[in-house]
mmCIF file of C-alpha atoms in Angstrom:
data_model
loop_
_atom_site.group_PDB
_atom_site.id
_atom_site.type_symbol
_atom_site.label_atom_id
_atom_site.label_comp_id
_atom_site.label_asym_id
_atom_site.label_seq_id
_atom_site.Cartn_x
_atom_site.Cartn_y
_atom_site.Cartn_z
ATOM 1 C CA MET M 1 -46.871 135.700 34.724
ATOM 2 C CA LYS M 2 -47.419 135.091 30.564
ATOM 3 C CA LYS M 3 -43.902 136.922 30.642
ATOM 4 C CA TYR M 4 -42.514 134.778 33.239
ATOM 5 C CA SER M 5 -43.500 131.411 31.607
ATOM 6 C CA LEU M 6 -42.022 132.426 28.084
ATOM 7 C CA PHE M 7 -38.768 132.985 29.691
ATOM 8 C CA LEU M 8 -38.732 129.740 31.291
ATOM 9 C CA LEU M 9 -39.293 128.144 27.918
ATOM 10 C CA LEU M 10 -36.571 130.282 26.213
ATOM 11 C CA VAL M 11 -33.974 129.118 29.005
ATOM 12 C CA SER M 12 -34.531 125.425 28.411
ATOM 13 C CA LEU M 13 -34.643 125.580 24.396
ATOM 14 C CA THR M 14 -30.911 127.574 25.094
ATOM 15 C CA GLY M 15 -29.644 124.601 27.286
ATOM 16 C CA HIS M 16 -30.887 121.895 24.666
ATOM 17 C CA ALA M 17 -29.177 123.784 21.818
ATOM 18 C CA ARG M 18 -26.050 123.893 23.280
ATOM 19 C CA ALA M 19 -25.589 120.190 24.958
ATOM 20 C CA ALA M 20 -26.430 119.391 21.134
ATOM 21 C CA GLU M 21 -23.786 121.558 19.679
ATOM 22 C CA SER M 22 -21.070 119.716 21.819
ATOM 23 C CA ASN M 23 -22.593 116.482 21.002
ATOM 24 C CA ASN M 24 -21.833 117.073 17.266
ATOM 25 C CA HIS M 25 -17.974 117.661 17.785
ATOM 26 C CA TRP M 26 -15.740 114.799 16.668
ATOM 27 C CA GLN M 27 -15.274 112.128 19.543
ATOM 28 C CA SER M 28 -11.908 109.982 19.883
ATOM 29 C CA ALA M 29 -12.639 106.325 19.053
ATOM 30 C CA THR M 30 -11.930 103.854 21.671
ATOM 31 C CA SER M 31 -8.389 102.071 21.063
ATOM 32 C CA ALA M 32 -6.689 98.942 22.708
ATOM 33 C CA SER M 33 -4.871 99.965 25.797
ATOM 34 C CA THR M 34 -1.624 100.802 24.981
ATOM 35 C CA ALA M 35 0.101 100.151 28.628
ATOM 36 C CA SER M 36 2.991 97.643 28.437
ATOM 37 C CA PRO M 37 1.719 94.268 29.901
ATOM 38 C CA GLU M 38 3.118 93.309 33.286
ATOM 39 C CA LYS M 39 5.962 90.825 33.095
ATOM 40 C CA GLN M 40 5.151 86.941 34.058
ATOM 41 C CA VAL M 41 7.471 85.675 36.609
ATOM 42 C CA PRO M 42 7.432 82.254 36.960
ATOM 43 C CA PRO M 43 6.703 80.329 39.949
ATOM 44 C CA LYS M 44 9.823 79.535 42.281
ATOM 45 C CA ASP M 45 9.506 75.883 42.272
ATOM 46 C CA GLN M 46 9.180 75.801 38.545
ATOM 47 C CA GLU M 47 13.146 75.988 36.905
ATOM 48 C CA PRO M 48 13.377 77.947 34.013
ATOM 49 C CA LEU M 49 13.837 76.041 30.839
ATOM 50 C CA ALA M 50 17.472 75.561 29.282
ATOM 51 C CA THR M 51 18.446 77.178 26.308
ATOM 52 C CA LEU M 52 18.730 74.530 23.666
ATOM 53 C CA PRO M 53 22.336 74.217 21.523
ATOM 54 C CA LEU M 54 22.780 75.671 18.122
ATOM 55 C CA PRO M 55 23.081 72.548 15.652
ATOM 56 C CA SER M 56 26.524 72.467 15.029
ATOM 57 C CA ALA M 57 26.964 72.472 19.160
ATOM 58 C CA ALA M 58 24.424 69.615 19.410
ATOM 59 C CA LEU M 59 26.337 67.721 16.661
ATOM 60 C CA ARG M 60 29.661 67.992 18.206
ATOM 61 C CA TYR M 61 27.967 66.790 21.425
ATOM 62 C CA THR M 62 26.635 63.888 19.705
ATOM 63 C CA GLN M 63 29.755 62.640 18.244
ATOM 64 C CA GLU M 64 31.719 63.247 20.965
ATOM 65 C CA GLN M 65 29.175 60.811 23.316
ATOM 66 C CA ALA M 66 28.870 58.062 19.958
ATOM 67 C CA THR M 67 32.611 58.151 19.184
ATOM 68 C CA PRO M 68 34.786 59.255 22.164
ATOM 69 C CA LEU M 69 37.930 57.947 20.604
ATOM 70 C CA SER M 70 39.726 59.125 17.343
ATOM 71 C CA GLY M 71 40.392 56.594 14.715
ATOM 72 C CA ALA M 72 44.250 56.493 15.533
ATOM 73 C CA GLU M 73 43.741 56.302 19.315
ATOM 74 C CA ILE M 74 41.025 53.111 18.290
ATOM 75 C CA GLU M 75 44.047 51.729 16.465
ATOM 76 C CA GLN M 76 46.054 52.007 19.517
ATOM 77 C CA LEU M 77 43.905 50.586 22.062
ATOM 78 C CA GLY M 78 43.465 47.413 19.794
ATOM 79 C CA ARG M 79 46.740 46.866 19.700
ATOM 80 C CA ALA M 80 47.516 47.105 23.177
ATOM 81 C CA ALA M 81 44.624 44.828 23.564
ATOM 82 C CA ASP M 82 46.392 42.160 21.282
ATOM 83 C CA ALA M 83 49.600 42.619 23.187
ATOM 84 C CA ALA M 84 47.220 41.962 26.319
ATOM 85 C CA SER M 85 46.064 39.082 24.867
ATOM 86 C CA ARG M 86 49.482 37.694 23.615
ATOM 87 C CA GLY M 87 50.640 38.168 26.742
ATOM 88 C CA ARG M 88 48.101 36.049 28.752
ATOM 89 C CA ALA M 89 48.789 33.007 25.964
ATOM 90 C CA TYR M 90 52.081 33.159 26.227
ATOM 91 C CA GLN M 91 53.817 29.645 27.257
ATOM 92 C CA SER M 92 57.198 29.332 28.605
ATOM 93 C CA ARG M 93 57.589 26.065 26.384
ATOM 94 C CA VAL M 94 56.370 25.188 23.240
ATOM 95 C CA THR M 95 55.091 21.545 22.913
ATOM 96 C CA LEU M 96 55.794 19.475 20.394
ATOM 97 C CA PRO M 97 53.066 16.473 20.060
ATOM 98 C CA ARG M 98 54.033 12.940 19.620
ATOM 99 C CA ILE M 99 52.187 9.527 18.729
ATOM 100 C CA SER M 100 54.475 6.977 19.928
ATOM 101 C CA THR M 101 53.996 2.991 20.661
ATOM 102 C CA LEU M 102 55.343 1.245 23.223
ATOM 103 C CA THR M 103 55.307 -2.907 23.985
ATOM 104 C CA VAL M 104 54.309 -3.189 27.946
ATOM 105 C CA ASN M 105 56.536 -5.577 29.684
ATOM 106 C CA LEU M 106 54.658 -7.231 32.523
ATOM 107 C CA SER M 107 57.314 -9.290 34.103
ATOM 108 C CA PRO M 108 58.620 -8.351 37.488
ATOM 109 C CA GLY M 109 61.846 -5.917 37.453
ATOM 110 C CA ALA M 110 60.679 -4.317 34.140
ATOM 111 C CA SER M 111 60.256 -0.546 33.757
ATOM 112 C CA VAL M 112 57.092 0.826 33.646
ATOM 113 C CA PRO M 113 56.075 2.720 30.671
ATOM 114 C CA ILE M 114 55.919 6.561 31.005
ATOM 115 C CA LEU M 115 52.837 8.739 29.386
ATOM 116 C CA ARG M 116 54.390 12.372 28.920
ATOM 117 C CA THR M 117 51.535 14.885 29.536
ATOM 118 C CA ALA M 118 51.450 18.905 29.090
ATOM 119 C CA ALA M 119 49.316 21.462 30.656
ATOM 120 C CA ASP M 120 46.153 22.525 28.774
ATOM 121 C CA GLN M 121 46.488 19.419 26.351
ATOM 122 C CA THR M 122 45.110 15.932 26.298
ATOM 123 C CA SER M 123 46.938 12.487 25.941
ATOM 124 C CA SER M 124 44.965 9.240 24.838
ATOM 125 C CA VAL M 125 46.459 5.939 25.682
ATOM 126 C CA THR M 126 45.050 3.076 23.952
ATOM 127 C CA PHE M 127 45.787 -0.657 24.707
ATOM 128 C CA SER M 128 46.114 -3.766 22.125
ATOM 129 C CA ASP M 129 47.298 -7.467 22.226
ATOM 130 C CA SER M 130 50.143 -8.714 20.296
ATOM 131 C CA THR M 131 48.152 -9.429 17.203
ATOM 132 C CA GLY M 132 47.274 -5.564 17.196
ATOM 133 C CA ALA M 133 43.521 -6.097 18.332
ATOM 134 C CA PRO M 134 42.213 -3.739 20.878
ATOM 135 C CA TRP M 135 42.410 -4.935 24.566
ATOM 136 C CA LYS M 136 39.382 -3.580 26.304
ATOM 137 C CA LEU M 137 39.704 -2.051 29.957
ATOM 138 C CA GLY M 138 37.642 -4.305 32.511
ATOM 139 C CA ALA M 139 37.230 -1.963 35.352
ATOM 140 C CA PRO M 140 37.719 1.990 35.790
ATOM 141 C CA PRO M 141 41.384 3.152 35.825
ATOM 142 C CA PHE M 142 42.828 4.477 39.499
ATOM 143 C CA ASN M 143 44.705 7.844 39.395
ATOM 144 C CA SER M 144 46.879 8.229 42.279
ATOM 145 C CA ASN M 145 47.302 12.165 41.912
ATOM 146 C CA ASN M 146 43.447 13.506 41.269
ATOM 147 C CA LYS M 147 45.082 17.362 41.837
ATOM 148 C CA GLY M 148 47.749 16.901 39.226
ATOM 149 C CA PHE M 149 45.954 14.847 36.204
ATOM 150 C CA GLN M 150 42.806 14.158 35.304
ATOM 151 C CA VAL M 151 41.931 10.841 33.799
ATOM 152 C CA SER M 152 38.641 9.559 32.142
ATOM 153 C CA TYR M 153 37.742 6.481 30.170
ATOM 154 C CA ILE M 154 34.941 5.241 28.185
ATOM 155 C CA PRO M 155 33.472 1.980 29.303
ATOM 156 C CA GLY M 156 33.760 -0.943 27.136
ATOM 157 C CA SER M 157 36.557 0.807 25.096
ATOM 158 C CA ALA M 158 40.278 0.326 24.996
ATOM 159 C CA MET M 159 40.958 3.545 25.678
ATOM 160 C CA MET M 160 41.540 6.366 28.516
ATOM 161 C CA ALA M 161 42.179 9.972 28.367
ATOM 162 C CA VAL M 162 44.629 11.911 30.743
ATOM 163 C CA GLN M 163 44.783 15.670 31.100
ATOM 164 C CA ALA M 164 47.407 17.461 33.195
ATOM 165 C CA LEU M 165 46.219 20.032 35.703
ATOM 166 C CA ARG M 166 49.446 21.191 36.820
ATOM 167 C CA ARG M 167 52.788 21.670 35.310
ATOM 168 C CA TYR M 168 55.958 19.790 36.791
ATOM 169 C CA ASP M 169 53.748 17.277 38.448
ATOM 170 C CA THR M 170 53.963 13.353 38.602
ATOM 171 C CA GLY M 171 51.626 10.731 39.330
ATOM 172 C CA ASN M 172 50.712 7.146 38.105
ATOM 173 C CA VAL M 173 47.450 5.233 36.745
ATOM 174 C CA THR M 174 46.880 1.590 37.312
ATOM 175 C CA VAL M 175 44.739 0.149 34.718
ATOM 176 C CA TYR M 176 42.809 -3.389 34.876
ATOM 177 C CA LEU M 177 42.209 -4.907 31.390
ATOM 178 C CA GLU M 178 39.881 -7.787 30.644
ATOM 179 C CA GLY M 179 41.199 -11.263 31.400
ATOM 180 C CA LEU M 180 44.688 -9.944 32.291
ATOM 181 C CA ALA M 181 45.661 -11.378 35.758
ATOM 182 C CA VAL M 182 47.970 -8.258 36.403
ATOM 183 C CA PRO M 183 46.997 -4.730 36.039
ATOM 184 C CA VAL M 184 48.888 -2.201 33.681
ATOM 185 C CA VAL M 185 50.546 0.894 35.588
ATOM 186 C CA VAL M 186 51.637 3.494 33.792
ATOM 187 C CA ASN M 187 53.530 6.654 35.133
ATOM 188 C CA LEU M 188 52.605 10.132 34.637
ATOM 189 C CA THR M 189 54.631 13.411 33.985
ATOM 190 C CA SER M 190 53.863 16.946 32.900
ATOM 191 C CA GLY M 191 57.079 18.047 32.709
ATOM 192 C CA GLU M 192 60.831 18.087 34.178
ATOM 193 C CA PRO M 193 61.624 20.873 36.678
ATOM 194 C CA ASP M 194 65.161 20.678 35.920
ATOM 195 C CA ASN M 195 65.035 20.941 31.928
ATOM 196 C CA LYS M 196 65.406 24.400 30.787
ATOM 197 C CA SER M 197 64.714 23.231 27.344
ATOM 198 C CA ALA M 198 62.339 25.600 25.270
ATOM 199 C CA THR M 199 60.473 22.791 24.104
ATOM 200 C CA GLN M 200 58.464 20.066 25.758
ATOM 201 C CA ILE M 201 57.850 16.861 24.180
ATOM 202 C CA MET M 202 54.237 15.107 24.806
ATOM 203 C CA ASP M 203 52.565 11.944 23.888
ATOM 204 C CA SER M 204 49.310 12.997 22.011
ATOM 205 C CA ARG M 205 48.747 9.470 21.678
ATOM 206 C CA LEU M 206 50.672 6.749 23.117
ATOM 207 C CA ASP M 207 49.756 3.336 22.082
ATOM 208 C CA LEU M 208 50.633 0.491 24.468
ATOM 209 C CA ARG M 209 50.558 -3.265 23.373
ATOM 210 C CA LEU M 210 50.725 -5.768 25.716
ATOM 211 C CA PRO M 211 53.092 -9.312 24.714
ATOM 212 C CA GLN M 212 49.932 -11.591 24.609
ATOM 213 C CA ARG M 213 46.946 -12.563 22.831
ATOM 214 C CA GLY M 214 43.823 -10.563 24.184
ATOM 215 C CA PRO M 215 40.201 -11.388 24.192
ATOM 216 C CA ASP M 216 39.693 -10.295 20.978
ATOM 217 C CA ALA M 217 42.786 -11.296 19.304
ATOM 218 C CA LYS M 218 42.888 -11.634 15.421
ATOM 219 C CA PRO M 219 43.354 -14.846 13.507
ATOM 220 C CA MET M 220 47.187 -14.829 12.342
ATOM 221 C CA ALA M 221 48.732 -16.978 10.030
ATOM 222 C CA GLN M 222 52.506 -16.323 10.762
ATOM 223 C CA PRO M 223 53.326 -17.940 13.944
ATOM 224 C CA GLU M 224 54.238 -15.545 16.912
ATOM 225 C CA SER M 225 57.558 -15.970 16.947
ATOM 226 C CA LYS M 226 57.747 -13.744 13.855
ATOM 227 C CA ILE M 227 56.251 -10.850 15.794
ATOM 228 C CA GLY M 228 58.992 -8.356 16.714
ATOM 229 C CA LEU M 229 57.481 -7.064 20.014
ATOM 230 C CA TYR M 230 60.596 -5.557 21.638
ATOM 231 C CA ASN M 231 62.337 -4.952 18.072
ATOM 232 C CA THR M 232 63.123 -0.940 18.785
ATOM 233 C CA VAL M 233 63.821 -0.793 14.622
ATOM 234 C CA LEU M 234 60.476 -2.201 13.377
ATOM 235 C CA GLN M 235 58.815 0.379 16.345
ATOM 236 C CA ALA M 236 60.674 3.243 14.797
ATOM 237 C CA PHE M 237 59.530 2.180 11.347
ATOM 238 C CA LEU M 238 55.882 1.558 12.157
ATOM 239 C CA ASP M 239 56.119 5.106 13.988
ATOM 240 C CA GLY M 240 56.989 6.422 10.817
ATOM 241 C CA MET M 241 60.380 7.729 12.239
ATOM 242 C CA PRO M 242 62.781 5.220 10.415
ATOM 243 C CA PRO M 243 66.682 5.454 11.423
ATOM 244 C CA LEU M 244 68.457 8.120 9.340
ATOM 245 C CA GLU M 245 70.431 5.671 7.105
ATOM 246 C CA ALA M 246 67.361 4.027 5.838
ATOM 247 C CA LYS M 247 66.336 5.106 2.171
ATOM 248 C CA ARG M 248 63.051 5.416 0.825
ATOM 249 C CA LEU M 249 62.405 3.678 -2.201
ATOM 250 C CA ARG M 250 59.885 4.424 -5.289
ATOM 251 C CA THR M 251 57.011 1.755 -5.856
ATOM 252 C CA ASN M 252 54.857 1.141 -8.497
ATOM 253 C CA GLY M 253 51.343 -0.229 -7.897
ATOM 254 C CA ASN M 254 47.754 0.234 -6.430
ATOM 255 C CA LEU M 255 48.127 0.092 -2.805
ATOM 256 C CA ALA M 256 47.192 3.079 -0.548
ATOM 257 C CA SER M 257 49.092 4.374 2.621
ATOM 258 C CA THR M 258 52.399 1.799 1.370
ATOM 259 C CA THR M 259 55.909 3.013 2.060
ATOM 260 C CA VAL M 260 59.011 1.331 1.612
ATOM 261 C CA TRP M 261 62.252 1.712 2.892
ATOM 262 C CA GLN M 262 65.533 -0.324 2.404
ATOM 263 C CA LEU M 263 68.436 -0.551 5.242
ATOM 264 C CA GLY M 264 71.149 -2.729 4.619
ATOM 265 C CA ASP M 265 70.216 -5.614 2.876
ATOM 266 C CA ASP M 266 66.638 -5.839 4.127
ATOM 267 C CA LEU M 267 63.069 -4.198 3.163
ATOM 268 C CA TYR M 268 60.562 -2.593 5.787
ATOM 269 C CA ILE M 269 57.257 -2.152 4.424
ATOM 270 C CA ARG M 270 54.483 -0.246 5.985
ATOM 271 C CA SER M 271 51.171 -0.831 4.887
ATOM 272 C CA ARG M 272 47.611 -0.924 5.734
ATOM 273 C CA SER M 273 47.306 -4.183 3.523
ATOM 274 C CA GLU M 274 47.967 -7.679 4.036
ATOM 275 C CA ILE M 275 50.912 -9.146 2.602
ATOM 276 C CA ARG M 276 50.956 -12.643 1.120
ATOM 277 C CA ASP M 277 54.728 -13.087 0.257
ATOM 278 C CA GLU M 278 57.258 -14.746 3.099
ATOM 279 C CA PHE M 279 58.759 -12.405 5.323
ATOM 280 C CA GLU M 280 61.010 -12.322 8.237
ATOM 281 C CA GLN M 281 59.463 -10.201 10.929
ATOM 282 C CA THR M 282 56.117 -8.108 11.278
ATOM 283 C CA LEU M 283 54.586 -5.324 13.751
ATOM 284 C CA SER M 284 51.198 -4.154 13.807
ATOM 285 C CA SER M 285 49.702 -1.333 15.340
ATOM 286 C CA LEU M 286 46.001 -0.651 16.968
ATOM 287 C CA ASP M 287 44.955 1.716 14.021
ATOM 288 C CA GLY M 288 45.738 -1.341 11.632
ATOM 289 C CA THR M 289 48.892 -0.298 10.091
ATOM 290 C CA HIS M 290 51.522 -3.285 9.565
ATOM 291 C CA LEU M 291 55.375 -3.387 9.151
ATOM 292 C CA TRP M 292 56.974 -6.016 7.493
ATOM 293 C CA LYS M 293 60.670 -6.813 7.403
ATOM 294 C CA LEU M 294 61.653 -8.939 4.542
ATOM 295 C CA PRO M 295 64.920 -9.643 2.374
ATOM 296 C CA LEU M 296 65.515 -7.342 -0.733
ATOM 297 C CA THR M 297 63.054 -8.096 -3.746
ATOM 298 C CA PRO M 298 61.561 -6.245 -6.015
ATOM 299 C CA TYR M 299 58.425 -7.648 -6.251
ATOM 300 C CA VAL M 300 55.897 -7.907 -3.363
ATOM 301 C CA ASN M 301 52.283 -9.066 -3.559
ATOM 302 C CA PHE M 302 49.613 -7.874 -1.179
ATOM 303 C CA SER M 303 45.897 -8.900 -0.447
ATOM 304 C CA VAL M 304 43.337 -6.078 -0.925
ATOM 305 C CA MET M 305 39.762 -6.465 -0.692
ATOM 306 C CA GLY M 306 40.060 -10.323 -0.995
ATOM 307 C CA ARG M 307 42.265 -9.817 -4.488
ATOM 308 C CA THR M 308 45.950 -9.819 -5.081
ATOM 309 C CA GLU M 309 47.599 -6.772 -6.163
ATOM 310 C CA PRO M 310 51.224 -6.674 -6.903
ATOM 311 C CA LEU M 311 53.789 -3.829 -5.476
ATOM 312 C CA THR M 312 57.026 -2.989 -7.789
ATOM 313 C CA ILE M 313 59.573 -1.868 -5.703
ATOM 314 C CA HIS M 314 62.640 0.276 -7.352
ATOM 315 C CA LEU M 315 65.992 -0.916 -5.600
ATOM 316 C CA GLU M 316 68.818 1.040 -5.526
#
């Protein structure tokens, strides 16, 4: 019995020794898994991100968006736009504006004054009496052709404005002046269709003079018989367009806006100052310009701001 117990003890000790011997060997250390991870697949409803372009490609793209045209192409486009603007602004006729003065004849059978207008232009018409004073409108002017012309005026003034709305149109306007028993009729035209000329004369301003003293007539020392209302030569000098044979003379004196011409044996003096010497005929415009006709003389006196100013004329 004792021998059997000793035998079991020896067997038990031998097993523990072998287990200890096997545990004392080198063991492999734990390490990260070397297995390759599974590839992640994006969801089917999410599109993959686009690959960004390289910097050089991005720069080229930006330049193409900012400046799609080259410098030469931009210049060519500018020239084409300029040519188109010139085409839109082309006028078949060149308009020549004029400032004219007419004396209205109110007698039966007399001709009616004509206002020459042009498309895209405005013509002004003024009214004055025989002394050069403004003659105000007493009522709105009546336009016979509203589709062809636009007529407007300033109440209490002696002026109206006319603008042609169509080319080659005609009409008239009736004007009522304060204190005048008869109306003043002015014919309107915006061009003659039969005229093939490359130029068209228009009245930028037409001064109509009535052969009577108006409500605001200026006091005059000279008799009205010296007013050359229907003298076309006087009117030409007053308009600053003298006859070709007239000679302009040199002058000395402290007179502004004064011009002297010689025509034959007569002097024609155009000035805004009042003359003191004797003269033969005179004519005045609404803007205060006067014209005097007098015999040849080297000296003429004028009134300027209440004082006498001499004018020396160099005769030829």
